[in-house]
């Protein structure tokens, strides 16, 4: 191998004019030897392994030649953890594959869209583009089409593509901000932790409304342009007018007049959310000098979400700082932008005058919200404003200015401290809990804890007893797994499961990784990607039994035995409204689950995407199916399970259009230590109960909240949060529905569809009860089922608030 390299290097040094150095089939790079990367002819760009986060990643970088740090331009599979084992990159007909030492598993780094096309060669070009060619030298894959956080001169951000900032300078996984080239022609910066909306955009070109298909292009002399996709004309120069800071100090005459040869231009969405344009001037002696030319925002506090929850941003001496609100401390003192957590435990809010001994109100001057989404705005006096927040359990803070009192709930986000002279007299009243007596006797009960903490001794004992006593069948069958290791038998059993729909105890099959690889044809057909990992279609028994295979990622480290115990707990949950777990694989660090295959997609597809939306009867049936599935999880199965992520995407439709809940029992695999539930909020925005954002225990009522949102969405076939509607009052479905319920105009919302008015009203009221902020106000899922079935009467619910939206 070494001589090939020597030859290649020799060639590239001899033929300076050559525009590309060809990497031929069979070429490989090994991480262990930190072998010489594949360089572009000029030597400025390199492709290969680089160090990141204590391991190695594969990517493209601008080579500092030892004179200065390399600048990473692109990372392959950026959200995969860095490699710690020895790995090899190999170019074959399928593409560029990464095989890591121990498992010998191949990961795709680059491969053509069309698997029928075979790769012939690859090249690291002088533009910084890494490309794959076919036999006739046509580009069939290029890194330029898959940007991460940077585009280079000559590269475009295509319509509907986005740049996502990195987590930190040393961690190139997806971070907190994104820059979208939107379908509507607008180029916009948003924080990633909240749905994109006009209110959270913090920089934009304002080119929306022209209904043009545009792409962002950085031309090779460093000009950013929006290009008309139809005729490739320049629609807009994104010049200094769009930037708050322009520094031409390093961009002197010399560099602009001398040939452009020594300069590489780049535009990067930086870790801190700013979009910046750089030049990298290569020195004849090696290395390069980086200068910033343009910066979208000068004041980082204008970056929405620069500081995390419970903190505010101050801008001082050209730098932005995050500071904690009173009563909170930094989540991670090393990383102040992550936000702050409360340092007191909260009393159970009682509401009204009863709150007075429980809370203090602290007035803060000069603090404002960068994006004001308040749940209540009323004219009143300053003291009344402070008082109303104190007495309102939903209120966490209120902003008083100009006689208007605006109340804000958790999470407290996007706060900014305005310095000095602007005489906007605005006061924020922050409500702070006085350390409660309940908290003094130790920790607050945490209902989820026994579920989530695998290491809890009582849980272990419980599991042990359960697995010993509960079902001799299971034990019998477990030993069966060891005895009948022959695949044929295994498949036969699966066939029985599939065909007979056995309701009793059926053991889970423990598969080998290779079996599943075969069954899915090498994880070829991806059905979807969930929060736990990708799902692939597969088949067993020569294609007669279809299965869905889920490869789990980002799990909490845990041993094989704990994993098997969790699997058995999930496997014991059998209900017609739950997706059946058939088996699993736990091999080395691989964790794979095998489920029955659901042929008709998810409820989300059915409600929001399908042309023919399900009729009223079908929707009521689905709503009841889902509630019954949750009832089983909460109250009827052996080990009660809190799902933690109920949403239409997790509700699948079987061949008979019966709704079945999937992904139950997985939350605890992800969460591990319960202390992380506060910072690493699980679940999905929009469906998450407000308590996820507060430092209070999560109970089964969190699922009831999510169910309430799903119920509303099922009833009205639209998302709870729909920013595409024209009337701003209609953006949040729950608020709109409440208004119509009170005004007795609910049928207005079903757009002329024939529905049973009584049943519509009943479902709406159930949903509104479910989405109450206060968990205690929400009914149990059992009550929900009874209310939906019409067994229990329902009274008019209080107004819901759009807290977690
Ligand atoms: C990686 O490979 C090198 C050389 O082949 C070997 O010395 C080293 O032990 C390997 N490391 C691991 C973690 O396998
Ligand atoms: C493809 O490019 C390589 C290197 O530039 C050249 O040697 C080869 O002949 C080209 N092949 C075709 C079919 O053009
Ligand atoms: C690959 O597929 C994507 C979307 O499916 C498309 O936008 C892109 O142009 C394709 N790339 C090539 C090189 O065919
Ligand atoms: C924008 O253009 C597309 C096709 O070019 C068209 O289908 C769509 O209706 C247009 N939208 C508006 C708001 O004009
Ligand atoms: C880049 O765009 C600028 C401004 O439109 C233009 O003057 C320049 O010639 C362009 N550079 C190239 C290489 O096309
Ligand atoms: C974009 O290109 C199309 C097709 O040539 C043209 O009709 C349209 O006027 C262009 N739009 C603008 C704003 O230049
Ligand atoms: C301009 O470039 C020349 C040659 O590259 C160099 O000698 C000179 O110092 C440069 N001038 C400035 C002001 O950087
Ligand atoms: C919480 O932090 C504040 C300052 O950030 C401090 O004054 C207060 O004493 C702390 N409270 C507790 C209970 O630690």
PDB file of C-alpha atoms in Angstrom, residues 305-512:
ATOM      1  CA  UNK A 305     -31.915  30.553  22.087  1.00  0.00           C
ATOM      2  CA  UNK A 306     -28.294  31.647  22.584  1.00  0.00           C
ATOM      3  CA  UNK A 307     -28.854  31.143  26.310  1.00  0.00           C
ATOM      4  CA  UNK A 308     -30.796  28.120  27.534  1.00  0.00           C
ATOM      5  CA  UNK A 309     -33.837  27.934  29.767  1.00  0.00           C
ATOM      6  CA  UNK A 310     -34.081  29.967  32.981  1.00  0.00           C
ATOM      7  CA  UNK A 311     -31.245  32.227  31.926  1.00  0.00           C
ATOM      8  CA  UNK A 312     -30.927  35.580  30.228  1.00  0.00           C
ATOM      9  CA  UNK A 313     -28.417  37.064  27.885  1.00  0.00           C
ATOM     10  CA  UNK A 314     -26.360  40.215  28.401  1.00  0.00           C
ATOM     11  CA  UNK A 315     -24.165  41.848  25.828  1.00  0.00           C
ATOM     12  CA  UNK A 316     -21.068  43.534  27.113  1.00  0.00           C
ATOM     13  CA  UNK A 317     -17.705  44.484  25.616  1.00  0.00           C
ATOM     14  CA  UNK A 318     -18.632  42.882  22.328  1.00  0.00           C
ATOM     15  CA  UNK A 319     -19.364  39.585  24.036  1.00  0.00           C
ATOM     16  CA  UNK A 320     -22.557  37.891  25.103  1.00  0.00           C
ATOM     17  CA  UNK A 321     -22.911  36.290  28.511  1.00  0.00           C
ATOM     18  CA  UNK A 322     -25.609  34.067  29.920  1.00  0.00           C
ATOM     19  CA  UNK A 323     -26.695  34.568  33.492  1.00  0.00           C
ATOM     20  CA  UNK A 324     -29.089  32.538  35.589  1.00  0.00           C
ATOM     21  CA  UNK A 325     -32.386  33.926  36.784  1.00  0.00           C
ATOM     22  CA  UNK A 326     -32.568  34.249  40.569  1.00  0.00           C
ATOM     23  CA  UNK A 327     -33.218  30.908  42.240  1.00  0.00           C
ATOM     24  CA  UNK A 328     -31.483  28.906  39.558  1.00  0.00           C
ATOM     25  CA  UNK A 329     -27.948  27.656  38.951  1.00  0.00           C
ATOM     26  CA  UNK A 330     -26.161  26.669  35.760  1.00  0.00           C
ATOM     27  CA  UNK A 331     -26.947  23.156  34.591  1.00  0.00           C
ATOM     28  CA  UNK A 332     -23.293  22.848  33.631  1.00  0.00           C
ATOM     29  CA  UNK A 333     -21.051  25.602  35.002  1.00  0.00           C
ATOM     30  CA  UNK A 334     -18.552  24.876  32.202  1.00  0.00           C
ATOM     31  CA  UNK A 335     -21.140  25.519  29.519  1.00  0.00           C
ATOM     32  CA  UNK A 336     -23.151  28.559  30.478  1.00  0.00           C
ATOM     33  CA  UNK A 337     -25.224  28.579  27.323  1.00  0.00           C
ATOM     34  CA  UNK A 338     -26.947  25.320  28.268  1.00  0.00           C
ATOM     35  CA  UNK A 339     -29.261  27.093  30.685  1.00  0.00           C
ATOM     36  CA  UNK A 340     -30.017  26.913  34.374  1.00  0.00           C
ATOM     37  CA  UNK A 341     -31.967  24.699  36.702  1.00  0.00           C
ATOM     38  CA  UNK A 342     -33.887  25.591  39.796  1.00  0.00           C
ATOM     39  CA  UNK A 343     -32.075  25.199  43.056  1.00  0.00           C
ATOM     40  CA  UNK A 344     -35.254  24.841  45.115  1.00  0.00           C
ATOM     41  CA  UNK A 345     -38.020  22.291  45.097  1.00  0.00           C
ATOM     42  CA  UNK A 346     -41.383  23.607  44.272  1.00  0.00           C
ATOM     43  CA  UNK A 347     -44.361  23.344  46.533  1.00  0.00           C
ATOM     44  CA  UNK A 348     -47.555  21.998  45.097  1.00  0.00           C
ATOM     45  CA  UNK A 349     -49.180  25.097  43.661  1.00  0.00           C
ATOM     46  CA  UNK A 350     -52.537  25.693  45.265  1.00  0.00           C
ATOM     47  CA  UNK A 351     -53.727  28.706  43.314  1.00  0.00           C
ATOM     48  CA  UNK A 352     -55.349  31.923  44.514  1.00  0.00           C
ATOM     49  CA  UNK A 353     -54.576  33.412  47.896  1.00  0.00           C
ATOM     50  CA  UNK A 354     -53.249  30.068  49.107  1.00  0.00           C
ATOM     51  CA  UNK A 355     -50.152  30.696  47.030  1.00  0.00           C
ATOM     52  CA  UNK A 356     -49.033  33.688  49.053  1.00  0.00           C
ATOM     53  CA  UNK A 357     -47.059  31.712  51.651  1.00  0.00           C
ATOM     54  CA  UNK A 358     -45.549  29.473  48.962  1.00  0.00           C
ATOM     55  CA  UNK A 359     -44.005  31.963  46.559  1.00  0.00           C
ATOM     56  CA  UNK A 360     -42.103  35.207  46.392  1.00  0.00           C
ATOM     57  CA  UNK A 361     -42.239  37.676  43.572  1.00  0.00           C
ATOM     58  CA  UNK A 362     -38.891  39.119  42.557  1.00  0.00           C
ATOM     59  CA  UNK A 363     -38.962  42.190  40.318  1.00  0.00           C
ATOM     60  CA  UNK A 364     -36.233  42.373  37.679  1.00  0.00           C
ATOM     61  CA  UNK A 365     -35.425  45.503  35.682  1.00  0.00           C
ATOM     62  CA  UNK A 366     -34.431  45.714  32.033  1.00  0.00           C
ATOM     63  CA  UNK A 367     -35.181  42.089  31.283  1.00  0.00           C
ATOM     64  CA  UNK A 368     -37.295  41.436  28.214  1.00  0.00           C
ATOM     65  CA  UNK A 369     -38.261  38.522  26.018  1.00  0.00           C
ATOM     66  CA  UNK A 370     -36.714  38.479  22.553  1.00  0.00           C
ATOM     67  CA  UNK A 371     -39.702  36.649  21.187  1.00  0.00           C
ATOM     68  CA  UNK A 372     -42.878  37.345  23.024  1.00  0.00           C
ATOM     69  CA  UNK A 373     -45.260  34.438  23.113  1.00  0.00           C
ATOM     70  CA  UNK A 374     -47.323  35.104  26.208  1.00  0.00           C
ATOM     71  CA  UNK A 375     -50.349  33.165  27.264  1.00  0.00           C
ATOM     72  CA  UNK A 376     -52.170  36.144  28.643  1.00  0.00           C
ATOM     73  CA  UNK A 377     -52.081  39.884  28.023  1.00  0.00           C
ATOM     74  CA  UNK A 378     -54.236  42.245  30.042  1.00  0.00           C
ATOM     75  CA  UNK A 379     -54.385  45.893  30.952  1.00  0.00           C
ATOM     76  CA  UNK A 380     -53.845  46.389  34.674  1.00  0.00           C
ATOM     77  CA  UNK A 381     -51.738  48.155  37.250  1.00  0.00           C
ATOM     78  CA  UNK A 382     -48.224  47.134  38.148  1.00  0.00           C
ATOM     79  CA  UNK A 383     -49.114  45.764  41.557  1.00  0.00           C
ATOM     80  CA  UNK A 384     -52.073  43.863  40.171  1.00  0.00           C
ATOM     81  CA  UNK A 385     -49.751  42.327  37.615  1.00  0.00           C
ATOM     82  CA  UNK A 386     -47.439  41.042  40.305  1.00  0.00           C
ATOM     83  CA  UNK A 387     -50.384  39.761  42.314  1.00  0.00           C
ATOM     84  CA  UNK A 388     -52.091  37.953  39.472  1.00  0.00           C
ATOM     85  CA  UNK A 389     -48.920  36.083  38.626  1.00  0.00           C
ATOM     86  CA  UNK A 390     -48.468  35.088  42.238  1.00  0.00           C
ATOM     87  CA  UNK A 391     -51.941  33.640  42.407  1.00  0.00           C
ATOM     88  CA  UNK A 392     -51.942  31.932  39.020  1.00  0.00           C
ATOM     89  CA  UNK A 393     -50.434  28.448  39.018  1.00  0.00           C
ATOM     90  CA  UNK A 394     -49.611  28.707  35.323  1.00  0.00           C
ATOM     91  CA  UNK A 395     -47.673  31.927  35.684  1.00  0.00           C
ATOM     92  CA  UNK A 396     -43.908  31.711  36.093  1.00  0.00           C
ATOM     93  CA  UNK A 397     -43.138  35.299  35.292  1.00  0.00           C
ATOM     94  CA  UNK A 398     -44.987  38.381  34.143  1.00  0.00           C
ATOM     95  CA  UNK A 399     -43.716  41.304  32.142  1.00  0.00           C
ATOM     96  CA  UNK A 400     -45.228  44.665  32.918  1.00  0.00           C
ATOM     97  CA  UNK A 401     -44.783  47.556  30.550  1.00  0.00           C
ATOM     98  CA  UNK A 402     -46.962  50.388  29.382  1.00  0.00           C
ATOM     99  CA  UNK A 403     -49.847  49.313  31.587  1.00  0.00           C
ATOM    100  CA  UNK A 404     -49.983  45.850  30.030  1.00  0.00           C
ATOM    101  CA  UNK A 405     -49.352  42.714  32.045  1.00  0.00           C
ATOM    102  CA  UNK A 406     -48.101  39.771  29.968  1.00  0.00           C
ATOM    103  CA  UNK A 407     -47.860  36.428  31.667  1.00  0.00           C
ATOM    104  CA  UNK A 408     -45.365  33.757  30.760  1.00  0.00           C
ATOM    105  CA  UNK A 409     -45.280  30.068  31.635  1.00  0.00           C
ATOM    106  CA  UNK A 410     -42.538  27.503  31.734  1.00  0.00           C
ATOM    107  CA  UNK A 411     -40.146  27.102  30.077  1.00  0.00           C
ATOM    108  CA  UNK A 412     -38.672  30.548  30.588  1.00  0.00           C
ATOM    109  CA  UNK A 413     -36.760  30.990  27.385  1.00  0.00           C
ATOM    110  CA  UNK A 414     -35.345  33.728  25.194  1.00  0.00           C
ATOM    111  CA  UNK A 415     -34.740  36.346  27.862  1.00  0.00           C
ATOM    112  CA  UNK A 416     -32.509  39.292  27.266  1.00  0.00           C
ATOM    113  CA  UNK A 417     -31.136  42.004  29.494  1.00  0.00           C
ATOM    114  CA  UNK A 418     -31.217  45.396  27.892  1.00  0.00           C
ATOM    115  CA  UNK A 419     -28.429  47.629  29.071  1.00  0.00           C
ATOM    116  CA  UNK A 420     -28.561  51.264  29.846  1.00  0.00           C
ATOM    117  CA  UNK A 421     -30.212  54.119  28.156  1.00  0.00           C
ATOM    118  CA  UNK A 422     -33.315  52.879  26.397  1.00  0.00           C
ATOM    119  CA  UNK A 423     -36.094  54.108  28.567  1.00  0.00           C
ATOM    120  CA  UNK A 424     -38.522  51.295  27.850  1.00  0.00           C
ATOM    121  CA  UNK A 425     -39.623  50.968  31.413  1.00  0.00           C
ATOM    122  CA  UNK A 426     -40.404  47.309  31.672  1.00  0.00           C
ATOM    123  CA  UNK A 427     -40.393  45.178  34.764  1.00  0.00           C
ATOM    124  CA  UNK A 428     -40.389  41.428  34.917  1.00  0.00           C
ATOM    125  CA  UNK A 429     -41.951  39.816  37.959  1.00  0.00           C
ATOM    126  CA  UNK A 430     -40.369  36.454  38.537  1.00  0.00           C
ATOM    127  CA  UNK A 431     -42.243  34.015  40.721  1.00  0.00           C
ATOM    128  CA  UNK A 432     -39.967  31.980  42.957  1.00  0.00           C
ATOM    129  CA  UNK A 433     -40.942  29.116  45.214  1.00  0.00           C
ATOM    130  CA  UNK A 434     -39.993  29.374  48.829  1.00  0.00           C
ATOM    131  CA  UNK A 435     -38.274  26.131  49.631  1.00  0.00           C
ATOM    132  CA  UNK A 436     -41.206  23.942  50.493  1.00  0.00           C
ATOM    133  CA  UNK A 437     -41.663  21.849  53.586  1.00  0.00           C
ATOM    134  CA  UNK A 438     -42.463  18.835  51.441  1.00  0.00           C
ATOM    135  CA  UNK A 439     -39.004  18.992  50.026  1.00  0.00           C
ATOM    136  CA  UNK A 440     -37.269  19.058  53.380  1.00  0.00           C
ATOM    137  CA  UNK A 441     -37.983  15.449  54.179  1.00  0.00           C
ATOM    138  CA  UNK A 442     -35.749  14.336  51.393  1.00  0.00           C
ATOM    139  CA  UNK A 443     -36.433  13.835  47.766  1.00  0.00           C
ATOM    140  CA  UNK A 444     -39.673  14.365  46.004  1.00  0.00           C
ATOM    141  CA  UNK A 445     -41.323  11.106  45.058  1.00  0.00           C
ATOM    142  CA  UNK A 446     -40.533  10.358  41.486  1.00  0.00           C
ATOM    143  CA  UNK A 447     -43.039   8.016  39.986  1.00  0.00           C
ATOM    144  CA  UNK A 448     -40.969   7.345  36.963  1.00  0.00           C
ATOM    145  CA  UNK A 449     -37.892   6.410  38.890  1.00  0.00           C
ATOM    146  CA  UNK A 450     -38.574   2.736  39.418  1.00  0.00           C
ATOM    147  CA  UNK A 451     -39.457   2.509  35.759  1.00  0.00           C
ATOM    148  CA  UNK A 452     -36.439   4.211  34.479  1.00  0.00           C
ATOM    149  CA  UNK A 453     -33.645   3.384  36.803  1.00  0.00           C
ATOM    150  CA  UNK A 454     -32.603  -0.080  35.899  1.00  0.00           C
ATOM    151  CA  UNK A 455     -30.296  -0.112  38.883  1.00  0.00           C
ATOM    152  CA  UNK A 456     -32.994   0.427  41.458  1.00  0.00           C
ATOM    153  CA  UNK A 457     -32.712  -2.567  43.814  1.00  0.00           C
ATOM    154  CA  UNK A 458     -36.442  -2.820  44.459  1.00  0.00           C
ATOM    155  CA  UNK A 459     -37.042  -2.974  40.769  1.00  0.00           C
ATOM    156  CA  UNK A 460     -34.459  -5.693  40.416  1.00  0.00           C
ATOM    157  CA  UNK A 461     -36.120  -7.732  43.114  1.00  0.00           C
ATOM    158  CA  UNK A 462     -39.478  -7.093  41.550  1.00  0.00           C
ATOM    159  CA  UNK A 463     -38.285  -8.156  38.153  1.00  0.00           C
ATOM    160  CA  UNK A 464     -36.601 -11.189  39.600  1.00  0.00           C
ATOM    161  CA  UNK A 465     -39.736 -12.264  41.424  1.00  0.00           C
ATOM    162  CA  UNK A 466     -41.833 -11.574  38.420  1.00  0.00           C
ATOM    163  CA  UNK A 467     -39.663 -13.519  36.108  1.00  0.00           C
ATOM    164  CA  UNK A 468     -39.498 -16.421  38.562  1.00  0.00           C
ATOM    165  CA  UNK A 469     -43.103 -16.581  39.568  1.00  0.00           C
ATOM    166  CA  UNK A 470     -45.102 -14.924  36.889  1.00  0.00           C
ATOM    167  CA  UNK A 471     -44.981 -17.367  34.116  1.00  0.00           C
ATOM    168  CA  UNK A 472     -43.503 -20.754  33.997  1.00  0.00           C
ATOM    169  CA  UNK A 473     -44.373 -20.616  30.334  1.00  0.00           C
ATOM    170  CA  UNK A 474     -41.856 -17.888  29.798  1.00  0.00           C
ATOM    171  CA  UNK A 475     -39.122 -19.842  31.532  1.00  0.00           C
ATOM    172  CA  UNK A 476     -39.989 -22.913  29.573  1.00  0.00           C
ATOM    173  CA  UNK A 477     -39.799 -20.988  26.391  1.00  0.00           C
ATOM    174  CA  UNK A 478     -36.601 -19.181  27.334  1.00  0.00           C
ATOM    175  CA  UNK A 479     -34.935 -22.509  27.775  1.00  0.00           C
ATOM    176  CA  UNK A 480     -36.545 -23.328  24.480  1.00  0.00           C
ATOM    177  CA  UNK A 481     -34.503 -20.607  22.910  1.00  0.00           C
ATOM    178  CA  UNK A 482     -31.351 -22.276  24.066  1.00  0.00           C
ATOM    179  CA  UNK A 483     -32.411 -25.750  23.107  1.00  0.00           C
ATOM    180  CA  UNK A 484     -33.868 -25.097  19.699  1.00  0.00           C
ATOM    181  CA  UNK A 485     -31.209 -22.991  18.223  1.00  0.00           C
ATOM    182  CA  UNK A 486     -32.171 -24.009  14.750  1.00  0.00           C
ATOM    183  CA  UNK A 487     -33.503 -21.236  12.701  1.00  0.00           C
ATOM    184  CA  UNK A 488     -36.197 -23.334  11.106  1.00  0.00           C
ATOM    185  CA  UNK A 489     -37.845 -23.958  14.412  1.00  0.00           C
ATOM    186  CA  UNK A 490     -37.544 -20.368  15.338  1.00  0.00           C
ATOM    187  CA  UNK A 491     -39.187 -19.251  12.174  1.00  0.00           C
ATOM    188  CA  UNK A 492     -41.916 -21.763  12.613  1.00  0.00           C
ATOM    189  CA  UNK A 493     -42.694 -20.317  15.996  1.00  0.00           C
ATOM    190  CA  UNK A 494     -42.778 -16.852  14.580  1.00  0.00           C
ATOM    191  CA  UNK A 495     -45.100 -18.048  11.898  1.00  0.00           C
ATOM    192  CA  UNK A 496     -47.429 -19.274  14.602  1.00  0.00           C
ATOM    193  CA  UNK A 497     -47.298 -15.960  16.353  1.00  0.00           C
ATOM    194  CA  UNK A 498     -48.065 -14.162  13.164  1.00  0.00           C
ATOM    195  CA  UNK A 499     -50.867 -16.384  12.020  1.00  0.00           C
ATOM    196  CA  UNK A 500     -52.631 -17.436  15.136  1.00  0.00           C
ATOM    197  CA  UNK A 501     -52.227 -14.204  17.010  1.00  0.00           C
ATOM    198  CA  UNK A 502     -51.571 -16.094  20.227  1.00  0.00           C
ATOM    199  CA  UNK A 503     -52.741 -14.133  23.181  1.00  0.00           C
ATOM    200  CA  UNK A 504     -51.016 -16.096  25.907  1.00  0.00           C
ATOM    201  CA  UNK A 505     -47.393 -16.032  26.847  1.00  0.00           C
ATOM    202  CA  UNK A 506     -45.178 -16.204  23.842  1.00  0.00           C
ATOM    203  CA  UNK A 507     -41.481 -16.020  24.312  1.00  0.00           C
ATOM    204  CA  UNK A 508     -39.416 -13.501  22.588  1.00  0.00           C
ATOM    205  CA  UNK A 509     -36.982 -14.836  20.086  1.00  0.00           C
ATOM    206  CA  UNK A 510     -33.388 -13.864  20.531  1.00  0.00           C
ATOM    207  CA  UNK A 511     -31.959 -13.302  17.074  1.00  0.00           C
ATOM    208  CA  UNK A 512     -28.375 -13.078  15.997  1.00  0.00           C
TER     209      UNK A 512
END
